[in-house]
CSV table of C-alpha atoms and ligand atoms in Angstrom, one decimal:
chain,number,residue,atom,x,y,z
M,219,MET,CA,84.8,97.8,146.7
M,220,PRO,CA,85.9,96.6,150.2
M,221,LYS,CA,88.7,94.3,150.4
M,222,ASN,CA,86.9,90.5,150.8
M,223,GLN,CA,85.6,89.6,154.3
M,224,ALA,CA,86.5,86.4,155.9
M,225,VAL,CA,83.5,84.7,155.8
M,226,THR,CA,80.3,84.6,154.0
M,227,PRO,CA,77.5,86.0,155.6
M,228,GLN,CA,75.0,83.6,157.1
M,229,ALA,CA,77.2,80.9,156.0
M,230,ASP,CA,75.7,78.6,159.0
M,231,GLU,CA,71.9,78.9,157.6
M,232,LEU,CA,72.9,78.6,153.7
M,233,ARG,CA,74.2,75.2,154.5
M,234,GLU,CA,71.0,74.2,155.9
M,235,ALA,CA,69.1,75.7,153.0
M,236,VAL,CA,71.5,73.8,150.8
M,237,ALA,CA,71.3,70.6,152.2
M,238,ALA,CA,67.2,70.9,152.9
M,239,GLY,CA,66.9,72.1,149.2
M,240,PHE,CA,69.3,68.7,147.9
M,241,PRO,CA,66.9,65.7,147.4
M,242,VAL,CA,64.5,68.4,145.1
M,243,SER,CA,67.5,69.9,143.6
M,244,VAL,CA,68.4,66.2,142.2
M,245,ALA,CA,65.0,65.3,141.3
M,246,ASP,CA,64.7,68.6,139.5
M,247,LEU,CA,68.1,67.8,137.9
M,248,SER,CA,66.9,64.3,137.0
M,249,GLY,CA,63.7,66.1,135.2
M,250,LEU,CA,66.0,67.9,133.1
M,251,VAL,CA,68.0,64.9,132.1
M,252,ARG,CA,64.7,63.0,130.9
M,253,ILE,CA,64.2,65.4,128.1
M,254,PRO,CA,66.4,64.4,125.2
M,255,SER,CA,67.8,68.0,124.5
M,256,VAL,CA,70.2,67.5,121.2
M,257,SER,CA,70.5,70.4,119.8
M,258,TRP,CA,72.9,68.6,116.7
M,259,ASP,CA,71.0,69.2,113.6
M,260,GLY,CA,69.1,65.8,112.7
M,261,PHE,CA,67.6,65.6,116.3
M,262,ASP,CA,64.0,66.4,117.2
M,263,HIS,CA,64.7,70.2,118.8
M,264,SER,CA,61.0,69.7,120.4
M,265,HIS,CA,62.8,68.1,122.9
M,266,VAL,CA,65.1,71.2,123.5
M,267,GLU,CA,62.0,73.5,122.9
M,268,ALA,CA,60.9,71.1,125.8
M,269,SER,CA,64.0,71.3,128.4
M,270,ALA,CA,63.7,75.7,128.0
M,271,ARG,CA,59.7,75.7,128.7
M,272,GLU,CA,60.8,73.5,132.2
M,273,VAL,CA,64.3,75.8,132.6
M,274,LYS,CA,61.8,78.7,132.1
M,275,ARG,CA,59.4,76.9,135.1
M,276,LEU,CA,62.2,76.4,138.0
M,277,ALA,CA,63.4,79.9,137.3
M,278,GLU,CA,59.9,81.4,137.8
M,279,GLY,CA,59.9,78.5,140.8
M,280,THR,CA,62.7,80.4,142.7
M,281,GLY,CA,60.1,83.3,142.8
M,282,VAL,CA,63.0,86.5,142.7
M,283,PHE,CA,62.8,87.3,138.8
M,284,ASP,CA,61.2,90.3,137.7
M,285,GLU,CA,60.9,88.8,133.8
M,286,VAL,CA,61.5,85.4,132.8
M,287,ASP,CA,61.8,84.7,129.2
M,288,ILE,CA,62.3,81.7,126.3
M,289,VAL,CA,64.1,83.7,123.9
M,290,GLN,CA,64.5,82.8,120.2
M,291,VAL,CA,66.5,84.7,117.5
M,292,PRO,CA,68.3,84.2,114.3
M,293,ILE,CA,71.9,83.1,113.9
M,294,ALA,CA,72.7,85.8,112.1
M,295,GLU,CA,70.7,88.9,111.0
M,296,GLY,CA,68.1,87.7,108.5
M,297,ALA,CA,69.1,84.1,108.6
M,298,ARG,CA,66.9,81.2,110.8
M,299,LEU,CA,66.2,80.6,114.1
M,300,GLY,CA,69.1,79.0,116.6
M,301,LEU,CA,67.4,77.1,119.5
M,302,PRO,CA,65.8,78.6,122.6
M,303,ALA,CA,67.8,79.9,125.6
M,304,VAL,CA,65.9,81.4,129.0
M,305,ILE,CA,67.2,84.7,130.0
M,306,ALA,CA,65.4,85.7,134.1
M,307,THR,CA,66.7,89.4,135.1
M,308,ARG,CA,66.3,90.9,138.7
M,309,LYS,CA,67.6,94.2,139.7
M,310,ALA,CA,69.7,94.9,141.7
M,311,ARG,CA,68.9,97.0,145.0
M,312,ASN,CA,70.6,99.0,147.1
M,313,GLY,CA,74.1,99.7,145.2
M,314,ARG,CA,74.7,95.7,144.9
M,315,PRO,CA,76.3,93.9,141.9
M,316,THR,CA,74.5,92.3,139.7
M,317,ILE,CA,75.7,88.5,138.6
M,318,LEU,CA,75.3,86.8,135.7
M,319,LEU,CA,74.5,82.7,136.1
M,320,TYR,CA,75.5,80.8,132.6
M,321,ALA,CA,74.6,77.0,131.6
M,322,HIS,CA,73.0,75.5,129.1
M,323,HIS,CA,70.3,72.7,128.7
M,324,ASP,CA,71.3,71.4,125.4
M,325,VAL,CA,73.0,68.0,125.2
M,326,GLN,CA,75.6,66.5,123.2
M,327,PRO,CA,73.6,62.8,121.2
M,328,GLU,CA,73.8,59.9,123.3
M,329,GLY,CA,76.3,58.1,120.9
M,330,GLU,CA,75.3,54.2,120.7
M,331,GLU,CA,73.3,53.3,123.3
M,332,GLU,CA,74.9,49.9,124.3
M,333,VAL,CA,78.0,51.3,125.2
M,334,TRP,CA,75.5,52.9,128.2
M,335,ASN,CA,75.1,51.1,131.7
M,336,SER,CA,71.7,52.5,131.8
M,337,ALA,CA,69.6,54.4,129.3
M,338,PRO,CA,71.3,57.8,128.3
M,339,PHE,CA,67.8,59.5,129.4
M,340,GLU,CA,66.9,57.8,132.4
M,341,PRO,CA,68.6,59.1,135.3
M,342,THR,CA,69.8,56.6,137.1
M,343,LEU,CA,71.5,56.3,140.9
M,344,ARG,CA,74.6,53.9,141.2
M,345,GLY,CA,76.8,54.5,144.3
M,346,ASP,CA,77.3,58.4,144.4
M,347,ARG,CA,76.9,59.6,140.7
M,348,LEU,CA,73.8,59.9,138.8
M,349,TYR,CA,74.4,58.7,135.1
M,350,GLY,CA,72.4,60.1,131.9
M,351,ARG,CA,73.2,62.3,129.1
M,352,GLY,CA,73.3,66.3,130.3
M,353,ALA,CA,73.2,65.0,134.1
M,354,ALA,CA,77.1,66.4,134.4
M,355,ASP,CA,77.2,68.9,131.2
M,356,ASP,CA,75.6,71.1,131.7
M,357,LYS,CA,72.1,70.7,133.3
M,358,ALA,CA,73.5,70.1,136.6
M,359,GLY,CA,75.0,73.3,135.7
M,360,VAL,CA,72.1,74.8,135.2
M,361,MET,CA,70.5,73.1,138.8
M,362,ALA,CA,73.6,74.1,140.5
M,363,HIS,CA,72.5,78.2,139.8
M,364,ILE,CA,68.9,77.1,140.8
M,365,ALA,CA,69.6,75.6,143.6
M,366,ALA,CA,72.1,78.2,144.8
M,367,ILE,CA,69.3,81.1,144.7
M,368,ARG,CA,66.8,78.9,145.9
M,369,ALA,CA,68.9,78.6,149.1
M,370,LEU,CA,69.9,82.5,149.1
M,371,VAL,CA,66.2,83.5,148.7
M,372,ALA,CA,65.3,81.2,152.0
M,373,VAL,CA,68.2,83.2,154.4
M,374,ALA,CA,68.2,86.3,152.8
M,375,GLY,CA,64.1,86.8,152.7
M,376,GLU,CA,63.3,90.5,152.5
M,377,ASN,CA,67.0,91.6,152.0
M,378,LEU,CA,67.9,90.1,149.0
M,379,ASP,CA,69.7,93.1,146.8
M,380,VAL,CA,71.9,91.3,144.7
M,381,GLY,CA,71.3,91.4,140.6
M,382,LEU,CA,70.7,88.2,139.1
M,383,VAL,CA,70.7,87.4,135.3
M,384,LEU,CA,69.8,83.6,134.9
M,385,PHE,CA,70.9,82.8,131.1
M,386,VAL,CA,70.4,79.7,130.0
M,387,GLU,CA,71.8,78.7,126.4
M,388,GLY,CA,69.8,76.2,124.2
M,389,GLU,CA,72.7,75.3,121.5
M,390,GLU,CA,76.3,75.4,123.3
M,391,GLU,CA,76.9,72.0,121.8
M,392,PHE,CA,76.3,72.9,118.4
M,393,GLY,CA,78.8,75.9,118.4
M,394,SER,CA,76.5,78.3,120.1
M,395,ARG,CA,75.5,79.4,116.7
M,396,SER,CA,73.2,82.0,117.8
M,397,LEU,CA,74.4,83.4,120.6
M,398,HIS,CA,75.9,86.5,119.7
M,399,GLU,CA,73.2,87.6,118.5
M,400,ILE,CA,71.1,87.0,121.7
M,401,LEU,CA,73.9,88.9,123.5
M,402,ARG,CA,73.9,91.8,121.4
M,403,ARG,CA,69.7,91.8,121.1
M,404,TYR,CA,69.6,91.3,124.9
M,405,GLN,CA,72.9,93.0,125.8
M,406,ASP,CA,71.0,95.6,128.7
M,407,ARG,CA,69.4,93.0,130.4
M,408,LEU,CA,72.6,90.4,130.3
M,409,SER,CA,74.7,93.3,131.6
M,410,SER,CA,76.5,92.4,134.8
M,411,ASP,CA,79.6,93.0,136.7
M,412,VAL,CA,80.3,88.9,137.3
M,413,ILE,CA,79.7,86.7,135.1
M,414,VAL,CA,79.2,82.9,136.5
M,415,VAL,CA,79.8,79.9,133.4
M,416,ALA,CA,79.4,76.6,135.3
M,417,ASP,CA,80.7,74.7,132.8
M,418,SER,CA,83.9,73.0,133.7
M,419,GLY,CA,85.0,70.9,136.3
M,420,ASN,CA,87.2,70.3,139.4
M,421,TRP,CA,90.5,69.1,140.5
M,422,ASP,CA,89.1,65.5,141.9
M,423,LEU,CA,86.5,64.8,144.7
M,424,ASP,CA,87.7,66.6,147.0
M,425,THR,CA,89.6,69.2,145.5
M,426,PRO,CA,87.9,72.3,143.8
M,427,ALA,CA,88.4,74.5,140.9
M,428,LEU,CA,88.5,77.7,139.1
M,429,THR,CA,89.6,77.2,135.5
M,430,ILE,CA,91.5,80.0,134.6
M,431,ALA,CA,92.8,79.1,131.0
M,432,LEU,CA,90.7,77.3,128.0
M,433,ARG,CA,92.1,76.1,124.6
M,434,GLY,CA,90.9,77.4,121.5
M,435,ALA,CA,89.1,75.2,118.8
M,436,VAL,CA,89.8,74.9,115.2
M,437,ALA,CA,88.1,72.0,113.2
M,438,PHE,CA,87.3,71.3,109.5
M,439,ASN,CA,86.2,68.5,107.0
M,440,LEU,CA,89.7,67.6,105.0
M,441,ARG,CA,88.8,66.1,101.5
M,442,ILE,CA,91.3,64.2,99.5
M,443,THR,CA,90.6,63.5,95.9
M,444,THR,CA,93.0,61.6,93.3
M,445,LEU,CA,90.4,60.1,91.0
M,446,ASP,CA,87.6,60.7,89.0
M,447,HIS,CA,85.9,57.2,89.8
M,448,ALA,CA,86.9,54.2,91.6
M,449,SER,CA,89.2,51.5,89.4
M,450,HIS,CA,90.2,47.7,90.4
M,451,SER,CA,92.9,48.1,92.5
M,452,GLY,CA,94.2,45.0,90.9
M,453,MET,CA,94.4,46.1,87.6
M,454,PHE,CA,95.4,49.7,88.4
M,455,GLY,CA,97.0,50.2,92.0
M,456,GLY,CA,100.5,50.8,92.0
M,457,ALA,CA,100.3,53.5,89.1
M,458,VAL,CA,98.5,56.1,90.2
M,459,PRO,CA,97.5,57.0,93.9
M,460,ASP,CA,94.1,56.0,96.1
M,461,ALA,CA,93.1,58.8,97.8
M,462,PRO,CA,93.8,56.9,101.2
M,463,LEU,CA,97.0,56.3,100.2
M,464,VAL,CA,97.5,60.1,100.2
M,465,ALA,CA,95.2,61.0,103.2
M,466,ILE,CA,97.5,58.4,105.7
M,467,GLU,CA,100.9,60.1,104.1
M,468,LEU,CA,99.5,63.7,104.7
M,469,LEU,CA,98.2,63.2,107.6
M,470,SER,CA,101.4,61.1,109.9
M,471,THR,CA,103.2,65.1,108.7
M,472,PHE,CA,101.1,66.3,111.5
M,473,TRP,CA,102.3,65.1,114.3
M,474,LYS,CA,106.4,64.2,115.6
M,475,LYS,CA,107.7,60.6,116.3
M,476,ASP,CA,106.8,61.3,119.9
M,477,GLY,CA,103.0,62.8,118.9
M,478,SER,CA,103.5,66.2,119.5
M,479,VAL,CA,102.0,68.5,117.0
M,480,ALA,CA,104.8,68.8,113.8
M,481,ILE,CA,102.5,71.7,112.1
M,482,GLU,CA,105.3,74.9,112.2
M,483,GLY,CA,103.2,78.2,113.1
M,484,LEU,CA,101.4,76.8,116.3
M,485,THR,CA,102.3,78.3,119.4
M,486,SER,CA,102.4,77.5,123.1
M,487,HIS,CA,101.8,79.1,126.3
M,488,ASP,CA,104.5,79.4,129.4
M,489,GLU,CA,102.6,78.8,132.1
M,490,GLU,CA,103.5,76.6,135.3
M,491,THR,CA,101.5,73.6,135.8
M,492,PRO,CA,100.2,71.7,139.0
M,493,GLU,CA,101.8,67.9,139.5
M,494,TYR,CA,100.2,65.5,137.5
M,495,ASP,CA,101.6,62.2,137.0
M,496,GLU,CA,101.8,59.2,134.0
M,497,GLU,CA,99.8,56.8,136.8
M,498,LYS,CA,96.7,59.4,137.1
M,499,LEU,CA,96.9,60.3,133.0
M,500,ARG,CA,96.5,56.6,132.5
M,501,GLU,CA,94.1,56.2,134.9
M,502,GLU,CA,91.7,58.9,134.1
M,503,THR,CA,92.0,58.1,130.3
M,504,GLY,CA,91.9,54.2,130.5
M,505,LEU,CA,95.0,54.2,128.7
M,506,LEU,CA,96.3,50.8,128.2
M,507,ASP,CA,99.3,48.7,129.6
M,508,GLY,CA,101.9,49.2,127.1
M,509,VAL,CA,100.5,52.1,125.3
M,510,ALA,CA,102.8,55.4,125.8
M,511,PRO,CA,101.6,58.5,126.4
M,512,ILE,CA,102.3,61.6,123.8
M,513,GLY,CA,103.7,64.6,123.9
M,514,LYS,CA,106.2,66.5,125.8
M,515,GLY,CA,106.6,68.9,128.6
M,516,ALA,CA,104.9,69.0,131.9
M,517,ILE,CA,101.6,66.3,131.4
M,518,LEU,CA,99.2,69.3,132.0
M,519,SER,CA,100.9,71.6,129.9
M,520,ARG,CA,100.7,69.3,127.4
M,521,LEU,CA,96.5,69.1,128.0
M,522,TRP,CA,96.4,72.7,128.8
M,523,TYR,CA,99.1,75.1,127.0
M,524,GLN,CA,100.3,73.5,124.1
M,525,PRO,CA,98.5,72.8,120.6
M,526,SER,CA,96.8,69.5,120.1
M,527,ILE,CA,95.4,67.5,116.8
M,528,THR,CA,93.3,65.0,116.5
M,529,VAL,CA,91.5,63.1,114.0
M,530,THR,CA,87.8,62.4,114.6
M,531,GLY,CA,86.4,60.7,111.9
M,532,MET,CA,86.7,59.5,108.7
M,533,ASP,CA,84.3,58.8,105.5
M,534,ILE,CA,86.0,56.0,103.8
M,535,PRO,CA,84.4,52.4,102.7
M,536,ASN,CA,84.0,50.5,105.8
M,537,ILE,CA,85.3,46.8,105.7
M,538,ARG,CA,82.0,45.3,104.7
M,539,ASN,CA,82.3,47.6,101.6
M,540,ALA,CA,85.4,46.9,101.4
M,541,SER,CA,86.1,46.3,97.5
M,542,ASN,CA,89.2,45.2,95.5
M,543,THR,CA,89.1,49.2,94.4
M,544,LEU,CA,91.5,52.3,94.6
M,545,VAL,CA,89.2,54.8,96.6
M,546,PRO,CA,88.8,58.0,94.8
M,547,SER,CA,87.9,60.5,97.3
M,548,VAL,CA,88.1,60.5,101.5
M,549,ARG,CA,86.9,62.7,104.0
M,550,VAL,CA,88.6,63.5,107.0
M,551,ARG,CA,87.8,65.4,110.2
M,552,VAL,CA,90.4,67.3,112.1
M,553,SER,CA,90.0,68.6,115.1
M,554,ALA,CA,93.1,71.0,116.7
M,555,ARG,CA,93.2,72.6,119.8
M,556,VAL,CA,94.6,76.5,120.0
M,557,ALA,CA,96.8,77.1,122.8
M,558,PRO,CA,95.9,80.5,124.9
M,559,GLY,CA,97.9,82.8,123.4
M,560,GLN,CA,97.5,82.0,119.8
M,561,THR,CA,94.1,83.5,117.6
M,562,TRP,CA,92.2,80.7,116.2
M,563,GLN,CA,92.8,82.3,112.7
M,564,ASP,CA,96.2,82.2,113.3
M,565,ALA,CA,96.5,78.7,113.9
M,566,PHE,CA,94.2,77.9,111.3
M,567,ALA,CA,96.3,79.3,108.9
M,568,ALA,CA,99.7,77.6,110.1
M,569,ILE,CA,97.2,74.4,109.6
M,570,GLU,CA,96.2,75.2,106.3
M,571,ALA,CA,99.4,76.3,104.8
M,572,HIS,CA,101.1,72.9,106.4
M,573,ILE,CA,98.6,70.8,104.6
M,574,LEU,CA,99.1,72.9,101.4
M,575,SER,CA,102.7,72.6,101.7
M,576,HIS,CA,102.4,68.8,102.4
M,577,VAL,CA,99.8,67.6,100.3
M,578,PRO,CA,102.1,64.2,98.8
M,579,HIS,CA,101.7,63.2,95.0
M,580,GLY,CA,99.6,66.6,93.8
M,581,ALA,CA,96.5,65.3,95.3
M,582,HIS,CA,93.2,67.5,95.3
M,583,VAL,CA,92.6,68.8,98.5
M,584,THR,CA,89.8,71.4,99.8
M,585,ILE,CA,89.1,72.2,103.7
M,586,GLU,CA,85.4,72.4,104.3
M,587,ASP,CA,83.0,72.6,107.3
M,588,LEU,CA,85.0,75.0,109.6
M,589,ASP,CA,84.3,75.4,113.0
M,590,SER,CA,86.3,77.2,115.4
M,591,GLY,CA,86.8,79.7,118.9
M,592,ASN,CA,89.2,81.5,120.5
M,593,PRO,CA,91.3,80.6,123.6
M,594,PHE,CA,90.4,82.4,126.7
M,595,LEU,CA,93.1,82.9,129.6
M,596,VAL,CA,91.1,84.5,133.0
M,597,ASP,CA,91.8,87.9,134.6
M,598,THR,CA,91.9,86.8,138.2
M,599,SER,CA,93.2,89.6,139.6
M,600,GLY,CA,89.7,91.4,140.4
M,601,TRP,CA,87.9,90.9,143.7
M,602,ALA,CA,85.3,88.2,142.5
M,603,ALA,CA,88.3,85.4,141.5
M,604,ALA,CA,89.0,86.5,144.8
M,605,ASP,CA,85.6,86.0,146.4
M,606,ALA,CA,85.2,82.5,144.4
M,607,MET,CA,88.3,80.8,145.3
M,608,GLU,CA,87.2,81.2,149.4
M,609,THR,CA,84.0,80.4,149.1
M,610,PHE,CA,85.1,77.2,147.7
M,611,GLU,CA,87.3,76.7,150.1
M,612,GLU,CA,84.5,77.4,152.8
M,613,ALA,CA,82.2,75.1,151.0
M,614,TRP,CA,84.7,72.2,150.9
M,615,GLY,CA,87.0,72.4,153.4
M,616,THR,CA,89.8,72.2,150.4
M,617,GLU,CA,91.9,74.7,149.4
M,618,ALA,CA,91.1,75.8,145.5
M,619,VAL,CA,93.1,75.3,142.5
M,620,GLU,CA,93.8,77.5,139.6
M,621,ILE,CA,93.2,74.7,136.6
M,622,GLY,CA,92.9,75.3,132.6
M,623,ALA,CA,91.2,72.7,130.6
M,624,GLY,CA,92.3,71.4,127.6
M,625,GLY,CA,88.3,71.7,126.4
M,626,SER,CA,87.0,74.9,124.9
M,627,ILE,CA,84.1,77.0,125.9
M,628,PRO,CA,83.8,79.5,122.7
M,629,PHE,CA,81.2,81.5,123.3
M,630,ILE,CA,83.4,83.0,126.5
M,631,ALA,CA,85.3,85.3,124.0
M,632,ASP,CA,82.4,86.2,122.7
M,633,LEU,CA,80.7,87.5,126.6
M,634,VAL,CA,84.6,89.2,127.0
M,635,GLU,CA,83.8,91.5,123.9
M,636,MET,CA,80.4,92.2,125.0
M,637,PHE,CA,80.8,92.7,128.6
M,638,PRO,CA,84.7,94.5,128.6
M,639,LYS,CA,84.1,95.0,132.7
M,640,ALA,CA,82.1,91.8,133.5
M,641,GLN,CA,84.7,89.7,136.0
M,642,ILE,CA,84.5,86.1,134.7
M,643,LEU,CA,84.4,83.2,136.6
M,644,ILE,CA,84.6,79.5,134.8
M,645,THR,CA,83.4,77.0,137.6
M,646,GLY,CA,81.3,74.1,137.1
M,647,VAL,CA,80.0,70.4,138.7
M,648,GLU,CA,82.2,68.5,137.2
M,649,ASP,CA,84.8,66.1,138.3
M,650,PRO,CA,87.7,63.9,136.1
M,651,ASP,CA,85.2,61.0,135.9
M,652,SER,CA,82.3,62.6,134.9
M,653,ARG,CA,83.0,61.8,131.3
M,654,PRO,CA,80.5,64.7,129.5
M,655,HIS,CA,80.4,63.7,125.9
M,656,SER,CA,81.0,60.0,126.5
M,657,PRO,CA,78.4,57.2,127.1
M,658,ASN,CA,78.2,56.9,130.9
M,659,GLU,CA,78.1,60.2,131.8
M,660,SER,CA,77.7,61.2,135.4
M,661,LEU,CA,77.2,63.2,138.0
M,662,HIS,CA,79.2,63.0,141.7
M,663,LEU,CA,76.4,63.8,144.1
M,664,PRO,CA,78.8,65.3,146.5
M,665,THR,CA,80.6,67.4,144.4
M,666,PHE,CA,77.2,68.7,142.8
M,667,ARG,CA,76.2,69.2,146.5
M,668,ARG,CA,79.8,71.5,147.3
M,669,ALA,CA,79.3,73.3,144.0
M,670,ILE,CA,75.4,74.9,145.3
M,671,LEU,CA,76.9,75.7,148.4
M,672,SER,CA,80.4,77.5,146.6
M,673,GLU,CA,77.8,79.4,144.8
M,674,ALA,CA,75.2,79.9,147.4
M,675,PHE,CA,77.7,81.4,149.0
M,676,LEU,CA,79.5,83.5,146.8
M,677,LEU,CA,75.7,85.1,146.0
M,678,ALA,CA,75.7,86.1,149.9
M,679,ARG,CA,79.2,87.5,149.7
M,680,LEU,CA,77.6,89.9,146.6
M,681,ASN,CA,74.1,90.0,148.1
M,682,ALA,CA,76.2,91.9,151.0
M,683,ARG,CA,79.0,93.8,149.1
M,684,THR,CA,78.4,98.0,148.7
F,728,ZN,ZN1,78.9,72.1,128.6
């Protein structure tokens, strides 16, 4: 392979094509946001089917694919079906590489609607931002791919030689349960030289980023039981431990005084991080005056390269039902992030050992409903990463930065396992204020436009690469 070209071929024409197509891209994105394609159990999955059909229609509309299919496979051999994904493929010609463009068309639940400033599934423009569930994560990723392909088609015309695979998953927000089976069954069709995962974010509104590190995740329910029935807390309180007492005591052993993780055996990754001060952390998270940050070391190393552990839910009587009772059993959802360099299995073993050796008063504990994913470090030594960094700079007019992500994209480890030779690029349309998964999720439209342009540039470079 030759060294990178200094500039993208037909860059000016691509800029014009992206600009001309942008209003339609935003309208198509709005159409996707209107479909409440929540992939979680207990939600109406006919909406996920509808969004798969819409993605298929958009893929067909580009006119470049030889085959466009909705695929739905069991989550494992002989098990129930997963949710529908879309695979569209076009074979490479004249020795050009093939690029796989990944995004997902399912979304997280909208949560409490009253906290939204506009209806979650009614795309709403305020200032430069389009609000709505999925407006950023990850329907904008889907549309960035479609819009970049449209621009390339408009400019390359007959000379479209790059191989294209569009792969839009339908259950990323619910653990990508059938993904492994999709990759296995469609391995040939999905096979590619470069994989772009458009499901991450940018440094800020002016600075593009390539995501090079992701933390892994381990989450589980912890059931704590001390009594076989509830008793009057006045009659027996003080002589037998109730479950909340044990839970509070046990959970408090997870953290040191400074809030960093106190579980022995969880490891950190040693890597420099960009400058990021406490003020920025306060601004981006809404940390209240007087409330101190937690952890130690550079702030970004806490977010990208150190483990963390969070309690994300509890089943315990609510205050309305709080009678004077010793509560016999509680459930706690524990969600931990695993630093790059440690497997989730290793991290889970450390957490489990910690729990079992710290249970107070001999209470009964069980661990249930384990979800997991491995952390990932991207190999940035290949030509695709260099091309991506250059096209970012060309499209944004600012040098791109390499970033880690505190969150996890567990399926990336699956992709790497299935396609070990492919170069992986993790890009995205989000910015620090996009609030994916939260109320008032939004997409910054100028960032969206630059993300489309970067990807169109990348496709044009691959289309010329021999
Ligand atoms: Zn996502």
